[in-house]
């Protein structure tokens, strides 16, 4: 962008395809995509985002996956689940596409099956959107599956495709020859592939034997103001991210233990999401290293809280063995916070001149500790110098100019015809939520706005722990859909001992009981489905009596839940085209806009979950 042309993308209509995109229950997911969408909008483009709302078929017959996917696609063509939330994302229309997938044995991802499932939903929406809002360019974020799915749509519509690759697992996944062949299609014809850093682009180009450009993530400088040196905490180290092993957490804890032998006043704050097992493992490791009181394991934080943490720390630590970009390191520098990192690719942001921090010699804990100690020993850097280093390369204006240059040879002449978004599905006022995967449901319901929770009737399963239901739900109904199978197994006798030898010995002594237990196990999914359908029928009957003249809108979490509701989807019972993310988007769009369509203040924290 230039001063002479501040809106170079005015009149352009761009469909962004991204499974990673902020939602009510994952507000930090894909924030880098939302940042790029925001700069497209500021450059004058009209943008719609297509994101996935995974609806796996976990227990139902595999043959039902395609059928359910086609049924949802038909609903999307009629009335897509599209809304414009304001408190997450970039304030542009977002469609949450139900994507029916089925887990494979061992928990591995069936890449071809996932692409096929996502293509069904994407095609239905993309073609419906294009009919009234002619798309001029598709921009996908990550290639597998988003770019591959978007390529099929772009080719059918005859429009160019840009794919920005962010996925740090991609190089490992491309070892599979079939995945590599599929991925190479993102460099064909009117397809352009870029990565978010030069090092990542070079690595991809070597694997694909095809050119790969570079388009970095933008850094929202306004969200990360520089901190006041007077309020920084000397010796406080900060780390932000997902606390999984692949992020170098073990190395960081070991390095910090070494730092403490030299700087006993040092403290380490770790902000981010971790599974319960990982969290327990890291706490145990900190105890083994003798640093449990010096490390704080804190939950995931929003952007404002992360910015505040960066304003008070004295060193940001980045222990990852590999990064595609390293956005948190750039955000730290924007905050005036120096960085100590491993040579993971982040050194392209930090530099090796010592001005903005220090880069470890290698990935060993000793080397990272030396880098941290080097930064701690130096005088506090000039925050304006660190911030300028980031702004020059990654400020939204700089990335907007690079994006316009990337799009320019791909875009045709401006279309003079009218364009309007398709009429979206109306979100139900008092839906029934059917969700039998309880562990996922509880977390999602708890994250909903209190007023959305208060409108819901929920049908779900009991949990062995007797955990209480989330507060504030209008009606919460639980069933034990596995009780009959447990009774049958108990009647068949005590279970075999663990291990192959134990099972063989038990079979030799109890052959008939073994056969009976196997028969029960085979019937278990169908018995569970039957129990669920009885519960759905009973709930619908009760609601009809209390609301005889109102239609009943059903929202499901997974495809197995839709199977349970399927026999009743006729007449006054309607299946929603979207899930809980769509409901939350619709509510947020309503509370953020008054009757005249003008933006008003969104509710404050007291009304949020």
XYZ file of C-alpha atoms in Angstrom:
609
model
C 0.000 0.000 0.000
C 1.117 3.557 -0.629
C -0.093 6.953 0.478
C -1.427 7.475 -3.040
C -3.377 4.204 -2.965
C -4.327 3.314 0.623
C -6.942 0.740 -0.506
C -5.332 -1.145 -3.402
C -7.645 -4.152 -3.007
C -10.898 -2.166 -3.126
C -13.565 -4.097 -5.006
C -11.739 -7.430 -4.686
C -13.602 -10.388 -3.187
C -11.409 -12.938 -1.452
C -12.391 -16.234 0.131
C -10.007 -17.227 2.924
C -9.929 -20.942 3.766
C -8.469 -21.763 7.186
C -9.197 -24.504 9.685
C -7.158 -22.529 12.231
C -9.284 -19.481 12.945
C -10.402 -17.879 16.223
C -13.655 -19.183 17.707
C -15.495 -18.768 20.998
C -13.763 -21.840 22.444
C -10.356 -21.266 20.799
C -9.802 -17.530 20.632
C -6.060 -17.816 20.088
C -6.330 -20.414 17.323
C -5.160 -18.974 14.025
C -4.803 -15.408 15.273
C -2.141 -14.957 12.595
C -4.780 -15.777 9.970
C -7.164 -13.248 11.510
C -4.378 -10.653 11.466
C -3.857 -11.231 7.739
C -7.608 -11.102 7.087
C -7.727 -7.791 8.917
C -5.049 -6.252 6.718
C -6.861 -7.499 3.589
C -9.993 -5.769 4.814
C -8.074 -2.593 5.630
C -6.628 -2.660 2.099
C -10.189 -2.493 0.761
C -10.909 -6.156 0.022
C -14.200 -7.836 0.838
C -13.361 -11.031 2.714
C -15.268 -14.132 3.756
C -13.597 -16.824 5.873
C -14.436 -20.510 5.533
C -13.319 -22.491 8.582
C -13.986 -26.068 9.665
C -16.107 -27.248 12.558
C -14.998 -30.847 12.955
C -17.937 -33.251 13.389
C -16.246 -36.660 13.556
C -18.046 -39.940 13.155
C -16.421 -41.918 15.954
C -18.744 -44.876 16.542
C -21.205 -44.964 13.661
C -20.717 -47.135 10.565
C -18.020 -45.775 8.244
C -20.436 -45.872 5.303
C -22.525 -43.189 7.022
C -19.741 -40.585 6.856
C -20.211 -39.779 3.160
C -24.002 -39.775 3.466
C -23.977 -37.395 6.431
C -21.484 -35.152 4.690
C -23.753 -34.882 1.651
C -26.762 -34.156 3.871
C -24.941 -31.281 5.560
C -23.777 -30.004 2.174
C -27.399 -29.813 1.017
C -28.276 -27.726 4.090
C -25.296 -25.444 3.482
C -26.397 -24.792 -0.099
C -29.838 -23.783 1.135
C -28.761 -21.592 4.057
C -25.071 -21.497 5.030
C -24.067 -21.192 8.714
C -22.377 -17.808 8.222
C -22.142 -14.995 10.776
C -19.916 -12.013 11.601
C -18.591 -12.349 15.174
C -16.816 -9.349 16.668
C -15.007 -10.572 19.792
C -12.912 -13.169 17.951
C -11.610 -13.224 14.413
C -11.291 -10.115 12.266
C -14.862 -8.792 12.191
C -15.619 -10.317 8.779
C -18.208 -12.956 7.787
C -17.207 -16.470 8.841
C -18.794 -19.762 7.868
C -18.235 -22.759 10.146
C -18.463 -25.755 7.843
C -19.395 -29.104 9.421
C -16.720 -31.551 8.279
C -17.533 -35.236 8.694
C -14.359 -37.239 9.236
C -13.680 -40.658 10.688
C -10.617 -41.465 12.836
C -8.465 -44.309 11.567
C -6.846 -47.092 13.544
C -4.115 -45.866 15.848
C -5.438 -42.321 15.795
C -3.663 -41.547 12.511
C -5.143 -39.045 10.093
C -6.519 -40.454 6.875
C -5.367 -37.548 4.702
C -7.299 -38.565 1.588
C -10.467 -39.191 3.576
C -10.181 -35.884 5.369
C -9.638 -33.969 2.120
C -12.690 -35.670 0.604
C -14.844 -34.850 3.622
C -13.755 -31.222 3.747
C -14.176 -30.862 -0.020
C -17.832 -31.833 0.250
C -18.585 -28.996 2.681
C -16.258 -26.492 1.001
C -17.689 -27.079 -2.466
C -21.255 -26.674 -1.242
C -20.470 -23.359 0.405
C -18.009 -22.019 -2.157
C -20.313 -22.601 -5.109
C -23.278 -21.135 -3.204
C -21.221 -18.075 -2.269
C -19.854 -17.598 -5.790
C -23.368 -17.525 -7.263
C -24.183 -14.184 -5.583
C -20.745 -12.965 -4.468
C -18.339 -13.841 -7.299
C -15.032 -14.883 -5.733
C -11.950 -13.413 -7.409
C -9.212 -15.183 -5.419
C -8.990 -17.947 -2.822
C -6.328 -17.704 -0.108
C -5.767 -20.848 1.967
C -3.734 -21.064 5.165
C -1.822 -24.370 5.413
C -1.742 -26.793 2.506
C -2.895 -30.092 4.013
C -5.840 -30.159 4.008
C -6.907 -26.512 3.528
C -4.933 -25.673 0.401
C -5.656 -28.977 -1.314
C -9.384 -28.605 -0.605
C -9.356 -24.953 -1.719
C -7.501 -25.880 -4.920
C -10.381 -28.055 -6.055
C -12.851 -25.224 -5.505
C -10.617 -22.575 -7.101
C -10.121 -24.722 -10.193
C -13.841 -25.314 -10.588
C -14.546 -21.595 -10.265
C -11.631 -20.633 -12.512
C -10.001 -18.325 -9.964
C -6.414 -18.204 -8.653
C -5.301 -19.814 -5.400
C -2.654 -18.627 -2.944
C -1.630 -20.970 -0.123
C 0.341 -19.720 2.869
C 2.045 -22.562 4.697
C 2.358 -22.324 8.500
C 2.239 -25.971 9.600
C 5.337 -27.052 11.504
C 4.411 -30.749 11.081
C 4.306 -30.527 7.301
C 7.865 -31.599 6.486
C 7.323 -34.829 8.428
C 3.974 -35.454 6.728
C 5.493 -34.899 3.293
C 7.691 -37.953 3.761
C 4.654 -39.867 2.550
C 4.914 -40.040 -1.270
C 1.123 -39.775 -1.745
C 0.930 -36.657 0.422
C 3.892 -35.168 -1.441
C 2.259 -35.752 -4.834
C -0.976 -34.175 -3.637
C 0.801 -31.224 -2.093
C 2.803 -30.484 -5.261
C -0.495 -29.541 -6.907
C -0.394 -26.313 -4.889
C 2.351 -25.063 -7.229
C 0.492 -25.921 -10.465
C -1.330 -23.718 -12.966
C -2.850 -20.687 -11.209
C -1.703 -21.869 -7.799
C 0.941 -19.978 -5.794
C 2.589 -21.426 -2.684
C 4.323 -19.261 -0.076
C 5.764 -19.992 3.358
C 5.977 -17.686 6.349
C 9.776 -17.551 6.547
C 12.742 -17.894 4.150
C 14.102 -20.954 5.979
C 10.756 -22.737 5.796
C 10.348 -21.792 2.132
C 13.784 -23.216 1.318
C 13.016 -26.460 3.163
C 9.697 -26.851 1.321
C 11.222 -26.047 -2.056
C 13.815 -28.774 -1.502
C 11.162 -31.384 -0.736
C 8.767 -30.336 -3.510
C 11.407 -29.515 -6.121
C 9.305 -26.457 -6.947
C 9.559 -22.740 -6.168
C 8.109 -21.521 -2.868
C 7.743 -17.819 -2.098
C 7.773 -16.014 1.249
C 4.931 -14.088 2.894
C 5.506 -13.583 6.629
C 2.800 -13.275 9.245
C 1.877 -9.693 10.151
C 2.550 -8.557 13.710
C -0.155 -6.462 15.323
C 2.092 -3.794 16.817
C -0.826 -2.022 18.474
C -1.594 -5.174 20.489
C 2.000 -5.342 21.811
C 3.051 -1.889 23.027
C 6.568 -1.514 24.428
C 6.932 -1.983 28.164
C 8.312 0.531 30.616
C 11.821 -0.555 31.732
C 11.032 0.705 35.223
C 8.291 -1.897 35.745
C 10.073 -4.906 34.304
C 10.878 -7.700 36.755
C 14.636 -8.401 36.763
C 15.343 -12.086 36.331
C 11.837 -12.971 35.117
C 11.918 -15.231 32.069
C 8.785 -15.694 29.972
C 7.665 -18.459 27.655
C 4.341 -18.534 25.748
C 2.833 -21.341 23.672
C 1.443 -24.865 23.737
C 3.308 -26.863 26.393
C 3.794 -30.004 24.304
C 7.082 -31.947 24.089
C 7.715 -30.866 20.482
C 8.127 -27.258 21.635
C 11.347 -27.982 23.541
C 9.860 -27.723 27.028
C 12.190 -30.361 28.478
C 15.200 -28.441 27.155
C 13.848 -25.182 28.588
C 13.367 -26.632 32.084
C 16.870 -28.117 32.070
C 18.338 -24.838 30.794
C 16.485 -22.885 33.455
C 17.855 -25.184 36.162
C 21.356 -24.302 34.925
C 20.509 -20.603 34.877
C 19.362 -20.835 38.510
C 22.811 -22.060 39.608
C 24.238 -18.752 38.359
C 21.198 -16.509 38.888
C 19.283 -17.907 41.888
C 16.840 -14.994 41.718
C 15.626 -16.043 38.257
C 11.988 -17.025 37.773
C 10.272 -18.666 34.793
C 6.652 -17.998 33.781
C 5.116 -20.443 31.284
C 1.822 -19.367 29.719
C -0.053 -21.765 27.498
C -2.211 -24.790 26.936
C -1.135 -28.252 28.060
C -2.854 -31.598 28.313
C -3.294 -32.860 31.898
C -0.693 -35.576 31.266
C 1.851 -33.141 29.813
C 1.237 -30.648 32.596
C 1.817 -33.310 35.247
C 4.987 -34.445 33.463
C 6.427 -30.917 33.331
C 5.664 -30.288 36.993
C 7.307 -33.586 37.910
C 10.363 -32.714 35.833
C 10.632 -29.292 37.478
C 10.564 -31.034 40.877
C 13.299 -33.469 39.782
C 15.453 -30.520 38.691
C 14.915 -28.770 42.020
C 13.118 -25.760 40.568
C 9.406 -26.323 41.361
C 9.066 -23.083 43.332
C 10.762 -21.039 40.609
C 8.555 -22.097 37.681
C 4.900 -21.102 37.295
C 2.810 -23.183 34.916
C -0.043 -20.882 33.930
C -3.063 -21.483 31.704
C -3.529 -20.209 28.188
C -3.957 -16.427 28.095
C -5.568 -14.010 25.687
C -3.589 -11.497 23.675
C -3.948 -8.678 26.210
C -2.652 -10.876 29.033
C 0.277 -12.063 26.922
C 1.144 -8.462 26.061
C 1.055 -7.555 29.761
C 3.343 -10.493 30.588
C 5.779 -9.366 27.884
C 5.811 -5.856 29.317
C 6.941 -7.048 32.747
C 9.433 -9.844 31.908
C 13.145 -9.258 31.315
C 13.876 -12.073 28.824
C 11.674 -14.063 26.446
C 12.833 -17.662 25.954
C 12.177 -19.688 22.815
C 13.442 -23.289 23.123
C 11.711 -24.869 20.107
C 13.708 -27.284 17.891
C 11.914 -25.992 14.783
C 9.661 -23.065 13.959
C 8.048 -22.048 10.710
C 7.997 -18.397 11.799
C 8.152 -17.742 15.550
C 5.426 -15.156 15.943
C 5.692 -14.934 19.746
C 9.368 -13.982 19.448
C 8.431 -11.141 17.103
C 5.686 -10.032 19.493
C 8.204 -10.045 22.341
C 10.594 -7.817 20.384
C 7.701 -5.480 19.535
C 7.151 -5.207 23.297
C 10.797 -4.254 23.820
C 11.585 -7.680 25.326
C 14.879 -9.324 24.225
C 14.814 -12.987 23.176
C 17.036 -15.974 23.954
C 16.345 -18.752 21.458
C 17.595 -21.943 19.884
C 18.637 -21.907 16.186
C 15.162 -23.097 15.175
C 14.495 -20.508 12.478
C 13.607 -17.825 15.037
C 17.116 -16.417 14.642
C 15.864 -14.859 11.396
C 13.700 -12.612 13.573
C 16.098 -12.118 16.477
C 19.302 -11.765 14.463
C 22.776 -12.813 15.528
C 24.213 -9.360 16.172
C 23.299 -9.417 19.864
C 21.098 -6.334 19.673
C 17.755 -8.113 20.138
C 18.898 -11.109 22.170
C 21.040 -14.205 21.808
C 20.915 -17.395 19.744
C 22.112 -20.655 21.299
C 24.955 -22.558 19.629
C 22.783 -25.658 19.275
C 19.707 -27.281 20.800
C 21.311 -28.514 24.012
C 20.155 -27.197 27.398
C 23.642 -25.902 28.232
C 23.707 -23.795 25.065
C 20.263 -22.346 25.711
C 21.246 -21.544 29.298
C 24.336 -19.701 28.030
C 22.163 -17.671 25.647
C 19.757 -16.767 28.475
C 22.617 -15.769 30.774
C 24.136 -13.645 28.020
C 20.905 -11.677 27.626
C 20.445 -11.328 31.393
C 23.998 -9.963 31.762
C 23.528 -7.191 29.192
C 22.022 -3.788 29.903
C 18.329 -3.541 29.033
C 18.061 -2.867 25.284
C 16.450 0.185 23.741
C 12.831 -0.888 23.254
C 12.431 1.377 20.215
C 15.307 -0.392 18.444
C 13.769 -3.830 19.037
C 10.344 -2.613 17.965
C 11.709 -1.015 14.795
C 13.397 -4.301 13.835
C 9.985 -5.985 13.871
C 8.025 -3.108 12.321
C 10.310 -2.835 9.313
C 9.654 -6.410 8.202
C 6.392 -7.513 9.837
C 4.151 -4.496 10.480
C 0.697 -4.880 8.871
C 1.481 -2.167 6.314
C 4.635 -4.016 5.197
C 2.833 -7.360 4.875
C -0.098 -5.660 3.115
C 2.290 -4.299 0.466
C 3.822 -7.743 0.025
C 0.353 -9.312 -0.261
C -0.778 -6.800 -2.887
C 2.392 -7.511 -4.880
C 1.709 -11.250 -4.607
C -1.915 -10.910 -5.742
C -1.314 -8.402 -8.555
C -0.287 -10.825 -11.348
C -3.073 -13.247 -10.379
C -6.073 -10.936 -10.290
C -8.013 -10.070 -13.420
C -9.943 -6.863 -14.086
C -12.399 -5.629 -11.504
C -15.897 -7.040 -11.840
C -18.593 -4.425 -12.338
C -21.511 -6.650 -11.386
C -23.382 -6.503 -8.063
C -22.398 -8.834 -5.248
C -24.198 -9.884 -2.093
C -23.646 -12.601 0.460
C -26.123 -15.485 0.407
C -28.933 -15.373 2.930
C -27.562 -17.136 6.002
C -29.317 -19.678 8.185
C -31.186 -18.138 11.113
C -29.724 -19.241 14.419
C -32.381 -20.894 16.626
C -33.423 -19.055 19.768
C -33.866 -22.157 21.987
C -32.043 -25.088 20.420
C -31.650 -28.618 21.649
C -27.983 -29.619 21.698
C -27.340 -33.335 21.273
C -23.774 -34.140 22.256
C -22.768 -37.557 23.547
C -19.000 -36.947 23.556
C -19.126 -35.555 27.063
C -15.472 -34.607 27.558
C -15.581 -32.275 24.560
C -19.053 -30.944 25.360
C -18.267 -29.800 28.904
C -15.324 -27.659 27.836
C -17.252 -26.081 24.971
C -20.367 -25.325 26.994
C -18.294 -23.731 29.736
C -16.691 -21.418 27.148
C -20.038 -20.169 25.797
C -21.447 -16.771 26.687
C -23.779 -17.094 29.689
C -26.789 -15.950 27.664
C -26.217 -18.639 25.052
C -25.953 -21.327 27.742
C -29.207 -20.114 29.264
C -31.035 -20.830 25.991
C -29.904 -24.450 25.617
C -31.484 -27.800 26.313
C -28.691 -30.368 26.294
C -28.886 -34.139 25.918
C -25.660 -35.925 26.763
C -24.182 -38.910 28.593
C -23.359 -39.442 32.230
C -19.729 -39.575 33.306
C -18.348 -42.099 35.819
C -17.011 -39.386 38.103
C -20.456 -37.835 38.507
C -19.015 -34.512 37.421
C -21.616 -31.732 37.755
C -23.029 -30.169 34.612
C -21.823 -26.696 33.583
C -23.795 -23.978 35.300
C -26.395 -21.792 33.654
C -27.883 -24.245 31.128
C -31.686 -24.095 30.781
C -32.089 -27.880 30.823
C -29.475 -30.620 31.150
C -30.491 -34.242 30.460
C -28.093 -37.157 30.977
C -28.426 -40.786 29.951
C -26.252 -43.827 30.549
C -26.057 -45.195 27.007
C -23.653 -47.997 27.935
C -25.491 -49.473 30.895
C -26.947 -52.447 29.005
C -23.544 -53.472 27.607
C -21.962 -53.293 31.063
C -24.724 -55.440 32.549
C -24.287 -58.010 29.774
C -20.515 -58.111 30.261
C -20.922 -58.535 34.010
C -23.304 -61.443 33.420
C -20.720 -63.043 31.120
C -18.282 -63.390 34.033
C -15.160 -61.644 35.253
C -13.003 -60.119 32.511
C -9.824 -61.818 31.283
C -6.506 -60.768 32.755
C -4.403 -58.201 30.971
C -1.786 -59.296 28.458
C -1.775 -61.874 25.680
C -0.946 -64.798 27.983
C -3.684 -63.840 30.427
C -6.275 -63.557 27.675
C -5.232 -66.912 26.146
C -5.410 -68.661 29.518
C -8.831 -67.171 30.204
C -10.074 -68.250 26.753
C -8.904 -71.842 27.317
C -10.778 -71.992 30.619
C -13.867 -69.993 29.514
C -14.377 -70.431 25.744
C -18.132 -69.792 25.776
C -17.772 -66.685 27.930
C -15.103 -65.395 25.552
C -17.418 -65.833 22.581
C -20.227 -64.089 24.475
C -18.005 -61.144 25.438
C -16.934 -60.713 21.818
C -20.570 -60.797 20.681
C -21.424 -58.083 23.221
C -18.487 -55.970 22.052
C -19.613 -56.265 18.416
C -23.146 -55.203 19.313
C -22.069 -52.416 21.641
C -22.129 -49.553 19.050
C -25.585 -50.504 17.758
C -26.937 -50.962 21.301
C -25.531 -47.579 22.283
C -27.131 -45.932 19.242
C -30.485 -47.526 20.120
C -30.290 -46.160 23.670
C -29.485 -42.718 22.363
C -32.386 -42.736 19.930
C -34.792 -43.687 22.709
C -33.514 -40.728 24.723
C -33.867 -38.344 21.774
C -37.437 -39.535 21.153
C -38.379 -39.050 24.812
C -36.896 -35.543 24.951
C -38.563 -34.439 21.707
C -41.907 -35.735 22.930
C -41.568 -33.786 26.170
C -40.612 -30.581 24.354
C -43.554 -30.907 21.964
C -45.901 -30.998 24.948
C -44.383 -27.836 26.445
C -44.036 -25.987 23.105
C -46.707 -27.496 20.843
C -46.667 -24.783 18.168
C -42.917 -24.122 17.903
C -40.453 -25.885 15.625
C -37.668 -27.795 17.351
C -34.140 -26.921 16.237
C -31.448 -29.521 16.854
C -27.737 -28.683 17.033
C -25.303 -31.585 17.153
C -21.675 -31.730 18.195
C -20.569 -34.784 16.192
C -21.845 -36.923 13.357
C -22.630 -39.720 15.820
C -25.033 -37.293 17.491
C -26.670 -36.626 14.144
C -27.128 -40.366 13.641
C -28.994 -40.489 16.949
C -31.325 -37.681 15.852
C -31.723 -38.790 12.241
C -34.994 -40.782 12.507
C -36.762 -37.712 13.920
C -35.586 -35.042 11.459
C -38.888 -34.311 9.769
C -41.864 -32.037 10.213
C -41.332 -29.767 13.192
C -37.815 -31.106 13.956
C -35.024 -29.375 12.024
C -31.290 -30.036 12.010
C -29.113 -26.924 12.198
C -26.576 -26.470 9.387
C -23.882 -25.540 11.915
C -22.692 -26.428 15.383
C -21.853 -24.658 18.635
C -19.272 -22.405 16.998
C -21.894 -21.109 14.599
C -24.332 -20.528 17.482
C -21.684 -18.572 19.383
C -20.804 -16.537 16.266
C -24.469 -15.706 15.707
C -24.972 -14.604 19.296
C -21.865 -12.449 19.248
C -22.975 -10.809 16.002
C -26.391 -10.050 17.547
C -25.132 -8.522 20.774
C -22.587 -6.438 18.862
C -25.126 -4.790 16.547
C -28.218 -2.782 17.404
C -31.460 -2.765 15.474
C -30.189 -0.190 12.972
C -27.159 -2.276 12.109
C -24.619 -0.056 13.854
C -21.874 -1.521 15.998
C -22.467 -1.195 19.724
C -20.403 -2.199 22.721
C -20.072 -5.921 23.209
C -20.913 -7.228 26.678
C -18.199 -7.019 29.280
C -16.496 -9.837 31.149
C -19.361 -10.197 33.631
C -21.559 -11.673 30.928
C -18.916 -13.932 29.440
C -18.239 -17.474 30.346
